[in-house]
mmCIF file of C-alpha atoms in Angstrom:
data_model
loop_
_atom_site.group_PDB
_atom_site.id
_atom_site.type_symbol
_atom_site.label_atom_id
_atom_site.label_comp_id
_atom_site.label_asym_id
_atom_site.label_seq_id
_atom_site.Cartn_x
_atom_site.Cartn_y
_atom_site.Cartn_z
ATOM 1 C CA MET T 1 136.332 114.148 117.237
ATOM 2 C CA HIS T 2 133.532 115.801 115.675
ATOM 3 C CA PHE T 3 130.237 116.339 117.388
ATOM 4 C CA ILE T 4 127.935 117.741 114.648
ATOM 5 C CA SER T 5 126.878 116.154 111.555
ATOM 6 C CA PRO T 6 129.264 116.322 108.590
ATOM 7 C CA GLU T 7 126.525 118.207 106.761
ATOM 8 C CA LEU T 8 126.364 120.874 109.609
ATOM 9 C CA GLU T 9 130.144 121.119 109.500
ATOM 10 C CA LEU T 10 130.215 121.619 105.619
ATOM 11 C CA TYR T 11 127.434 124.491 106.254
ATOM 12 C CA VAL T 12 129.857 126.116 108.944
ATOM 13 C CA GLU T 13 132.872 125.824 106.612
ATOM 14 C CA ARG T 14 130.744 127.402 103.676
ATOM 15 C CA HIS T 15 129.890 130.410 105.882
ATOM 16 C CA SER T 16 132.987 131.186 107.270
ATOM 17 C CA GLU T 17 136.261 132.819 105.577
ATOM 18 C CA ASN T 18 137.548 130.724 102.947
ATOM 19 C CA GLU T 19 140.646 128.784 103.527
ATOM 20 C CA PRO T 20 143.728 130.382 102.188
ATOM 21 C CA ALA T 21 145.353 128.672 99.103
ATOM 22 C CA LEU T 22 148.494 127.818 101.250
ATOM 23 C CA LEU T 23 146.925 126.274 103.776
ATOM 24 C CA ALA T 24 144.548 124.353 101.422
ATOM 25 C CA ALA T 25 147.706 122.776 99.835
ATOM 26 C CA LEU T 26 149.469 122.104 103.378
ATOM 27 C CA HIS T 27 145.941 120.347 104.131
ATOM 28 C CA ARG T 28 146.108 118.171 101.280
ATOM 29 C CA GLU T 29 149.812 117.329 101.426
ATOM 30 C CA THR T 30 149.232 116.217 105.165
ATOM 31 C CA TYR T 31 146.377 114.072 104.224
ATOM 32 C CA GLN T 32 148.391 112.328 101.068
ATOM 33 C CA LYS T 33 151.401 111.777 103.038
ATOM 34 C CA ILE T 34 151.205 111.985 106.950
ATOM 35 C CA MET T 35 150.266 109.416 109.371
ATOM 36 C CA GLN T 36 147.265 110.381 111.432
ATOM 37 C CA PRO T 37 146.216 113.433 109.268
ATOM 38 C CA ARG T 38 143.050 114.168 111.633
ATOM 39 C CA MET T 39 145.252 115.714 113.876
ATOM 40 C CA LEU T 40 145.601 118.726 111.636
ATOM 41 C CA SER T 41 143.405 121.739 112.523
ATOM 42 C CA GLY T 42 141.621 121.962 109.510
ATOM 43 C CA HIS T 43 139.851 124.759 107.805
ATOM 44 C CA PHE T 44 136.993 125.869 110.467
ATOM 45 C CA GLN T 45 139.346 125.470 113.602
ATOM 46 C CA GLY T 46 142.007 126.779 111.499
ATOM 47 C CA ARG T 47 139.914 130.279 111.262
ATOM 48 C CA VAL T 48 138.671 130.345 114.539
ATOM 49 C CA LEU T 49 142.769 130.409 115.505
ATOM 50 C CA SER T 50 143.360 133.025 113.156
ATOM 51 C CA MET T 51 140.459 134.904 114.071
ATOM 52 C CA LEU T 52 141.330 134.900 117.717
ATOM 53 C CA SER T 53 145.240 135.621 117.061
ATOM 54 C CA LYS T 54 144.058 138.869 115.055
ATOM 55 C CA LEU T 55 141.728 140.016 118.061
ATOM 56 C CA ILE T 56 144.541 139.185 120.485
ATOM 57 C CA ARG T 57 147.476 140.937 118.018
ATOM 58 C CA PRO T 58 150.118 139.370 119.823
ATOM 59 C CA VAL T 59 153.690 139.840 119.829
ATOM 60 C CA ASN T 60 155.331 136.527 120.725
ATOM 61 C CA ILE T 61 153.453 133.157 120.375
ATOM 62 C CA LEU T 62 154.073 129.650 121.706
ATOM 63 C CA GLU T 63 153.002 126.394 120.197
ATOM 64 C CA ILE T 64 153.589 123.335 122.018
ATOM 65 C CA GLY T 65 153.129 120.676 119.174
ATOM 66 C CA THR T 66 153.699 121.707 115.505
ATOM 67 C CA TYR T 67 152.527 118.636 113.523
ATOM 68 C CA THR T 68 152.733 119.803 110.093
ATOM 69 C CA GLY T 69 152.570 123.602 110.623
ATOM 70 C CA TYR T 70 148.670 124.295 109.735
ATOM 71 C CA ALA T 71 148.066 125.790 112.938
ATOM 72 C CA THR T 72 151.077 127.619 112.885
ATOM 73 C CA LEU T 73 150.574 129.459 109.947
ATOM 74 C CA CYS T 74 146.953 130.504 111.202
ATOM 75 C CA LEU T 75 148.136 131.928 114.138
ATOM 76 C CA ALA T 76 150.948 133.879 112.585
ATOM 77 C CA GLU T 77 147.591 135.783 110.707
ATOM 78 C CA GLY T 78 147.157 137.928 113.824
ATOM 79 C CA MET T 79 151.185 138.313 114.658
ATOM 80 C CA GLN T 80 152.341 141.955 114.928
ATOM 81 C CA GLU T 81 154.855 142.761 112.191
ATOM 82 C CA ASN T 82 157.737 142.775 114.879
ATOM 83 C CA GLY T 83 156.377 139.291 116.315
ATOM 84 C CA SER T 84 157.727 135.836 116.539
ATOM 85 C CA ILE T 85 156.374 132.366 117.110
ATOM 86 C CA ASP T 86 158.390 129.479 118.634
ATOM 87 C CA THR T 87 156.587 126.114 117.687
ATOM 88 C CA ILE T 88 157.826 123.145 119.115
ATOM 89 C CA ASP T 89 157.589 119.508 118.207
ATOM 90 C CA ILE T 90 159.305 116.143 119.072
ATOM 91 C CA ASN T 91 158.683 114.445 115.632
ATOM 92 C CA GLU T 92 161.896 115.051 113.420
ATOM 93 C CA GLU T 93 159.891 113.287 110.502
ATOM 94 C CA LEU T 94 157.704 116.277 110.255
ATOM 95 C CA SER T 95 160.231 119.034 109.941
ATOM 96 C CA SER T 96 160.776 119.031 106.387
ATOM 97 C CA ILE T 97 157.085 119.414 105.824
ATOM 98 C CA GLN T 98 156.821 122.401 108.385
ATOM 99 C CA LYS T 99 159.894 124.188 107.068
ATOM 100 C CA LYS T 100 158.651 124.012 103.198
ATOM 101 C CA TYR T 101 155.262 125.607 103.956
ATOM 102 C CA PHE T 102 156.865 128.158 106.499
ATOM 103 C CA ASP T 103 159.125 129.115 103.991
ATOM 104 C CA LEU T 104 156.253 129.646 101.406
ATOM 105 C CA SER T 105 154.503 131.924 104.083
ATOM 106 C CA PRO T 106 154.973 135.877 104.835
ATOM 107 C CA TRP T 107 156.122 134.844 108.211
ATOM 108 C CA LYS T 108 159.371 132.802 107.204
ATOM 109 C CA ASN T 109 161.597 134.849 109.023
ATOM 110 C CA GLN T 110 159.334 134.943 112.112
ATOM 111 C CA ILE T 111 158.920 131.210 112.916
ATOM 112 C CA SER T 112 161.381 129.486 114.741
ATOM 113 C CA GLN T 113 161.136 125.854 114.641
ATOM 114 C CA HIS T 114 162.488 123.947 117.802
ATOM 115 C CA LEU T 115 162.704 120.041 117.899
ATOM 116 C CA GLY T 116 162.797 118.049 121.153
ATOM 117 C CA ASP T 117 160.902 117.853 124.492
ATOM 118 C CA ALA T 118 158.891 120.981 125.095
ATOM 119 C CA LEU T 119 159.620 120.890 128.846
ATOM 120 C CA GLU T 120 163.386 121.207 128.309
ATOM 121 C CA ILE T 121 163.088 123.554 125.394
ATOM 122 C CA ILE T 122 160.810 126.220 126.876
ATOM 123 C CA PRO T 123 163.024 127.286 129.848
ATOM 124 C CA THR T 124 165.688 128.013 127.049
ATOM 125 C CA LEU T 125 163.806 130.530 124.973
ATOM 126 C CA GLY T 126 163.972 133.738 127.291
ATOM 127 C CA LYS T 127 160.384 135.168 126.411
ATOM 128 C CA THR T 128 157.302 136.159 127.444
ATOM 129 C CA TYR T 129 154.119 135.654 125.491
ATOM 130 C CA ASP T 130 150.659 136.972 124.613
ATOM 131 C CA LEU T 131 149.817 133.807 123.121
ATOM 132 C CA VAL T 132 150.094 130.305 123.444
ATOM 133 C CA PHE T 133 148.564 127.153 121.878
ATOM 134 C CA ILE T 134 149.057 123.825 123.580
ATOM 135 C CA ASP T 135 148.363 120.769 121.268
ATOM 136 C CA ALA T 136 150.711 118.154 122.240
ATOM 137 C CA ASP T 137 150.765 114.982 124.411
ATOM 138 C CA LYS T 138 147.954 115.096 126.600
ATOM 139 C CA ASP T 139 149.991 113.534 129.539
ATOM 140 C CA ASN T 140 151.811 116.519 129.792
ATOM 141 C CA TYR T 141 148.991 118.956 129.716
ATOM 142 C CA LEU T 142 149.449 120.091 133.181
ATOM 143 C CA ASN T 143 153.200 120.182 133.303
ATOM 144 C CA TYR T 144 152.668 122.634 130.118
ATOM 145 C CA PHE T 145 150.402 124.606 131.818
ATOM 146 C CA ASP T 146 152.444 125.257 134.908
ATOM 147 C CA MET T 147 155.275 126.021 133.089
ATOM 148 C CA ILE T 148 153.891 128.457 130.561
ATOM 149 C CA LEU T 149 151.623 130.640 133.101
ATOM 150 C CA PRO T 150 154.508 132.462 134.878
ATOM 151 C CA LEU T 151 155.647 133.387 131.185
ATOM 152 C CA MET T 152 152.572 135.054 130.169
ATOM 153 C CA ASN T 153 151.757 138.517 129.803
ATOM 154 C CA LYS T 154 148.998 139.633 131.723
ATOM 155 C CA GLY T 155 145.764 139.417 129.575
ATOM 156 C CA GLY T 156 147.551 136.823 127.416
ATOM 157 C CA ILE T 157 145.868 133.920 126.073
ATOM 158 C CA ILE T 158 146.191 130.154 126.427
ATOM 159 C CA LEU T 159 144.645 128.002 123.896
ATOM 160 C CA SER T 160 144.438 124.175 124.752
ATOM 161 C CA ASP T 161 143.072 121.884 122.049
ATOM 162 C CA ASN T 162 141.489 118.366 122.388
ATOM 163 C CA VAL T 163 139.967 118.861 125.681
ATOM 164 C CA LEU T 164 136.829 117.047 125.054
ATOM 165 C CA TRP T 165 139.045 114.117 123.886
ATOM 166 C CA SER T 166 136.490 112.324 121.414
ATOM 167 C CA GLY T 167 133.869 112.669 124.495
ATOM 168 C CA LYS T 168 135.807 110.595 126.858
ATOM 169 C CA VAL T 169 135.587 113.121 129.284
ATOM 170 C CA LEU T 170 131.902 112.190 129.714
ATOM 171 C CA GLU T 171 132.970 108.641 130.647
ATOM 172 C CA THR T 172 134.299 106.931 133.786
ATOM 173 C CA PRO T 173 138.066 106.477 132.382
ATOM 174 C CA ASP T 174 140.096 103.551 133.201
ATOM 175 C CA PRO T 175 142.963 103.988 135.607
ATOM 176 C CA ARG T 176 145.496 103.165 133.148
ATOM 177 C CA ASP T 177 144.072 105.691 130.634
ATOM 178 C CA LEU T 178 146.494 108.610 131.569
ATOM 179 C CA SER T 179 145.632 110.927 128.702
ATOM 180 C CA THR T 180 141.919 111.058 129.815
ATOM 181 C CA ASN T 181 142.710 111.112 133.328
ATOM 182 C CA VAL T 182 145.100 114.152 132.761
ATOM 183 C CA LEU T 183 142.595 116.158 130.767
ATOM 184 C CA LEU T 184 139.715 115.578 133.478
ATOM 185 C CA GLU T 185 142.544 116.930 135.752
ATOM 186 C CA TYR T 186 143.255 119.828 133.440
ATOM 187 C CA ASN T 187 139.756 120.705 132.393
ATOM 188 C CA LYS T 188 138.671 121.012 136.365
ATOM 189 C CA LYS T 189 142.332 123.190 136.982
ATOM 190 C CA LEU T 190 141.354 125.561 134.447
ATOM 191 C CA LYS T 191 138.050 126.089 135.679
ATOM 192 C CA GLU T 192 139.089 126.717 139.163
ATOM 193 C CA ASP T 193 142.327 128.145 138.638
ATOM 194 C CA PRO T 194 142.155 131.848 140.123
ATOM 195 C CA ARG T 195 145.085 133.104 137.780
ATOM 196 C CA VAL T 196 142.835 132.489 134.787
ATOM 197 C CA GLU T 197 139.508 132.769 133.494
ATOM 198 C CA THR T 198 138.232 130.213 130.907
ATOM 199 C CA VAL T 199 135.746 129.045 128.324
ATOM 200 C CA LEU T 200 135.348 125.522 126.881
ATOM 201 C CA LEU T 201 134.444 125.953 123.155
ATOM 202 C CA PRO T 202 133.094 122.625 121.528
ATOM 203 C CA ILE T 203 134.920 123.077 118.349
ATOM 204 C CA ARG T 204 136.044 119.817 116.553
ATOM 205 C CA ASP T 205 137.492 117.818 119.924
ATOM 206 C CA GLY T 206 137.233 120.821 121.967
ATOM 207 C CA LEU T 207 139.182 124.134 122.481
ATOM 208 C CA THR T 208 139.843 125.951 125.780
ATOM 209 C CA VAL T 209 140.255 129.541 125.750
ATOM 210 C CA SER T 210 141.866 130.903 129.051
ATOM 211 C CA ARG T 211 142.598 134.639 129.709
ATOM 212 C CA VAL T 212 145.598 135.356 132.096
ATOM 213 C CA LEU T 213 144.442 137.918 134.708
#
């Protein structure tokens, strides 16, 4: 997932905004108690998400893939006072740690947790969105994009995580490797779809920023 040296990553973190105390605590607890803690956005990517949200100033945010809620809280930092975040995850075991840190945050009344299949939940929410973060099962990235694009406000931003997939996008994929094949198709679609303009940032495992035209 990391394409620069640990020393350079540490330098980048030290010369970016500090990690807020609440997020540092969530980071520690995730690594202590949760399987696959590397899925956490972490300090640097979290500050990137925060900065993007502050530049966009979204009213409504949708997050597909909550994990332990670190990215949710980063995105909340730029949300307008009357804003809301809908965050969806399929793993019930993570709900309690998400809620613990959401309740400790200033945005506890603006964050709505949803448990289940995002493709079933999204059509029931009845909102349009200024900012969407896709960070769930890679096999459904194309389906998520096709579902949310009609729900985006003009000029809205779609963020897609893990689009470099540990460098597998440069390899000839096994036909049985569905995730890699879907991501290759997804990256191609974002580049060619005339409804969005896209830049792929080599941050951690790859973060795509797509602006809805």
